[in-house]
Amino acid sequence: MSHPVMPEPDAGTLARRGEIVAAMRRIVPDGTIDGAVGMKPYESDGLTAYRTVPLVVVLPETVEQVAAVLAWCHAHDVKVVPRGAGTSLSGGALPLADGVLMSMMRFNRVKRVDFENRVAVVEPGVTNLGITRAVEHEGFYYAPDPSSQIACSIGGNVAENSGGVHCLKYGLTTNNVLGVEMVLMTGEVLRIGGAHLDAPGYDLLALIVGSEGLLGVVTEVTVRILRAPETARAVLVAFDSAEAAGLTVADVIAAGIIPGGMEMMDKPAINAAEDFVRVGYPRDAEALLIVELDGPPVEVDHLLARVEAIARGRGATDCRVSTSDAERMAFWAGRKAAFPAVGRISPDYYCMDGTIPRRELPTVLARMRELSVKHGLRVANVFHAGDGNLHPLILYDANAPGELEAAEALGADILRLCVEVGGVLTGEHGVGIEKRDLMPAMFTETDLAHQIRVKCAFDEKHLLNPGKVFPELHRCAELGRMHVSGGRLPFPDIPRF
Amino acid sequence: MERPVTDEDVRAVVADAAASGTPIAPRGHGTRAGLGRPVEHRPLDLSAVTGIVAYEPAELVLTARAGTPLAEIAVAVDAAGQELAFEPPLAGLAHGEAGAGTVGGLVATALSGPRRIRAGALRDHVLGVTAVSGRGEIFRAGGKVVKNVTGYDLSKGLAGSFGTLAVLTEVTLKVMPKAETAATVLLAGLSDARAVAAMTAAMGAPVDVSAASHLPAPAAARLGFPAAVTLLRLEGVAPSVEERAGRLAGLLKPFGTAERLGSAETARIFAALRDGALFADNRDHPLWRVSVAPTAGPAIAAAVPDAATVVYDWSGGLVLLAVDPAAPDAHAARVRAAVAAAGGGHATLLRGAPDLRLRVPPFEPQPAALAALARRLKAEFDPAGILNPGRMDF
Ligand SMILES: Cc1cc2nc3c(=O)[nH]c(=O)nc-3n(C[C@H](O)[C@H](O)[C@H](O)COP(=O)(O)OP(=O)(O)OC[C@H]3O[C@@H](n4cnc5c(N)ncnc54)[C@H](O)[C@@H]3O)c2cc1C
Ligand SMILES: Cc1cc2nc3c(=O)[nH]c(=O)nc-3n(C[C@H](O)[C@H](O)[C@H](O)COP(=O)(O)OP(=O)(O)OC[C@H]3O[C@@H](n4cnc5c(N)ncnc54)[C@H](O)[C@@H]3O)c2cc1C
């Protein structure tokens, strides 16, 4: 099995294991796990191809414990990997053999709901759906909706800047979080933002959301809650080319309509889904579009008629508007089951995640077909069409020699293609270790150095979740060196990457 | 290089400044020179770094050079039926001439208007940047697509940094379709506390309010209303706005009989609110911009009983207070104590004479640990301390 190169476990730290475990047990007496069996569930996250047994697992229950663990590790140069529910698809929560794994799942209380000010204050281990559950009796909800929402934690959402089907209209996590309490690697506790809309000073929240557990451990999150829309209706549209579907998406947006969700599937995905859930998807279609509108009934009806007209104008071969909630759910059933459905037609699949400018869709799909032939593996496509976020599913068999490596190579080629056409490496799953070594495809050394400087300001010793996101971490002192001579900067003599 | 044009030109100026340790002040049109601590550094004039680089309405993305006049951007997006959804405010807030201002200055100062409660803040619409850090290095962050989580979100992080971390040379913003029509549901004569209760009730209803503002009587008079007005804006397609306006009026019955204003009147009122027109004629009055939880709004205003003009926006969560120029510290102590008592938030002295802005910190002083972190960040991006030192307290 291939495995991205992780920093070499530090022999000195491994040798101090007994001392480290004892320290953790002192700080968190009833939440320290160091036995092989107990640590097993923490070996990997949603990217299960990679596994590592951590040095020790600690499950703090109070902010004081989090601070004490981090301060101790900081003083003793021990690495720490924060972990939520472990659903990351990019290996963000993969443990380190010479690091403490800190699970935040005992922080599971909804602390305060303030309907008047439309905020909820929750601990990081509360699940994404748990927030909506806590506010729905008053007609409210928390908008970002990763498909993993039943399981993933809001702390993990903050770290990954997660999103879902609703992103185009309601934003990602970064647009829905107002404040956090977090603990720096030194053990210092910070509060940033709160129930008010704008925070003073530098926008530190912008840096923390999406920081993949590298800047601090989040111990409390203040989120915006929204009044749930009254109705939702969807239209299911079939096309005989991906291009026509793509043009329909562009036309809908150009017409000033921002749907609550706009998802596309290609033929392999349509057929896999139909085989699995039998909801009546047209099997001969090359592309299927689901457009959902939400809001007051009059608005939804009005806009749905427009979307239908646009789709027909682009040559839709089939266009069905939901007339009941049951029918709407049926439209979605296939899309929502697309991943497991693909799992049925292939022993394994590898889910990629890149964003492209939507106009490049036909080009990207065509090039992806060529790449698929080149690497000898099939690809099924489901994606968030509204915002150009692709999820190519690469089908492979882990037991067939070389197929995992081929899948990884194809995945990397697809992500490079996304960058090449003006897009980005990840739209919602994060960089983690999965796309770490692809970062130079999108950013120059100087770009990356500036990102690492943020890391240096938060965690100078690079003890929090090292080995993730950045291909190689330079020591801050080295990165910080500024040779000023004759006014010529930057200095190519500083070795990087 | 007095007026740089390319990224490389800007880099050369910053690198020179870093090498000689000379502080410089990035500057667009200078319309917001009155914001923050007054500093007198050598200007780095970005007004020639212009041009819309790419704009594709169907992608909802616009990329422009940092010195591009906002007026030019406004015309381009308007022609495609789109707009900057965060409603950049302040045309009249005593910070410059009409029609001026650059997109770089807009991002560097990061102020958002009435639609912030629904569409998000300026930072929510920043997708990517190219910039030159205080190290004299060109770097890019973010991307040019609407959905991106690759690496730290430095582009949002630079929003509101007042040119103290890096000089922006190019920005990519998310643009949104303009609403087809708008209407305002108006309640008259409410006290501040009742008005905030009405606004929070409206925001909690499924009618998609896109602005909720309250003008106590003196402010309302400036827009020609005989008494205090509470204004709830609805935007969207005509049949939807019509239906929601009716529903909202019904829902607000306990607060009085609602009036309805049409789209032209709605546009007039909210442009005035966005641009701070209500504060334009008393320019010698220091102006506070206070962000708190909406229900805390009235307590902030009550802390300054002799305020000349008070306006509530963001459903009560944004309080604008023009205060007596004779008040010794522009009531900074009272305003900031009220913010602390309200459970957090921040008060910015948005306008004030230079000597006042030297005596009173224009930005909310931060707790020690946060301020130290901000200083470390500044030191990483600008180790020589040449980018607008002092403007933001770090
Ligand atoms: C079936 C499935 C569907 C998915 N669908 C989506 C989707 O639609 N959209 C989407 O965006 N993602 C999706 N994901 C990915 C994943 O669910 C998200 O990235 C999620 O936010 C991870 O949350 P978690 O609690 O599981 O975090 P973990 O996997 O435990 O950790 C993820 C990262 O967050 C850090 N972290 C966790 N908690 C904290 C904390 N308290 N403080 C600091 N750092 C912390 C970790 O160090 C790690 O880097 C999906 C995953 C699966 C398995
Ligand atoms: C359609 C429209 C019309 C408007 N009309 C007006 C108006 O008439 N009057 C008005 O006052 N406002 C108006 N505004 C508001 C406008 O948003 C700001 O005034 C303007 O963007 C500020 O730009 P500036 O170039 O004048 O900033 P400056 O005052 O030049 O700079 C403000 C701050 O930003 C920093 N800065 C500037 N450029 C950069 C850069 N490239 N990189 C890093 N830091 C930088 C400076 O160092 C300084 O700290 C309008 C907005 C819109 C959308």
Short mmCIF file of N, CA and C in Angstrom, two decimals, chain A residues 45 96 100 193 237 366 398 424 426 478 492:
data_model
loop_
_atom_site.label_atom_id
_atom_site.label_comp_id
_atom_site.label_asym_id
_atom_site.label_seq_id
_atom_site.Cartn_x
_atom_site.Cartn_y
_atom_site.Cartn_z
N ASP A 45 -8.98 7.75 9.74
CA ASP A 45 -10.24 8.47 9.63
C ASP A 45 -10.97 7.96 8.39
N LEU A 96 -0.34 10.28 14.51
CA LEU A 96 1.11 10.18 14.33
C LEU A 96 1.63 9.17 15.34
N VAL A 100 0.35 12.54 20.43
CA VAL A 100 -0.86 12.31 21.22
C VAL A 100 -2.05 12.56 20.30
N GLY A 193 -14.40 36.49 18.24
CA GLY A 193 -15.79 36.67 17.79
C GLY A 193 -16.77 36.28 18.88
N VAL A 237 -33.91 16.89 -14.33
CA VAL A 237 -33.80 17.13 -15.76
C VAL A 237 -32.74 16.22 -16.37
N ALA A 366 -14.31 15.52 -20.67
CA ALA A 366 -13.67 14.84 -21.80
C ALA A 366 -12.25 14.41 -21.43
N ALA A 398 -8.85 -2.89 -4.46
CA ALA A 398 -7.64 -2.81 -3.65
C ALA A 398 -6.87 -4.12 -3.63
N VAL A 424 -9.35 24.63 -8.31
CA VAL A 424 -8.56 24.39 -7.10
C VAL A 424 -8.56 22.92 -6.71
N THR A 426 -9.17 21.41 -3.80
CA THR A 426 -10.22 20.86 -2.95
C THR A 426 -11.33 21.88 -2.72
N GLU A 478 13.99 29.63 10.30
CA GLU A 478 14.60 29.53 8.97
C GLU A 478 13.77 30.30 7.95
N PRO A 492 16.72 33.95 -3.06
CA PRO A 492 16.62 32.59 -3.57
C PRO A 492 17.53 31.62 -2.82
#
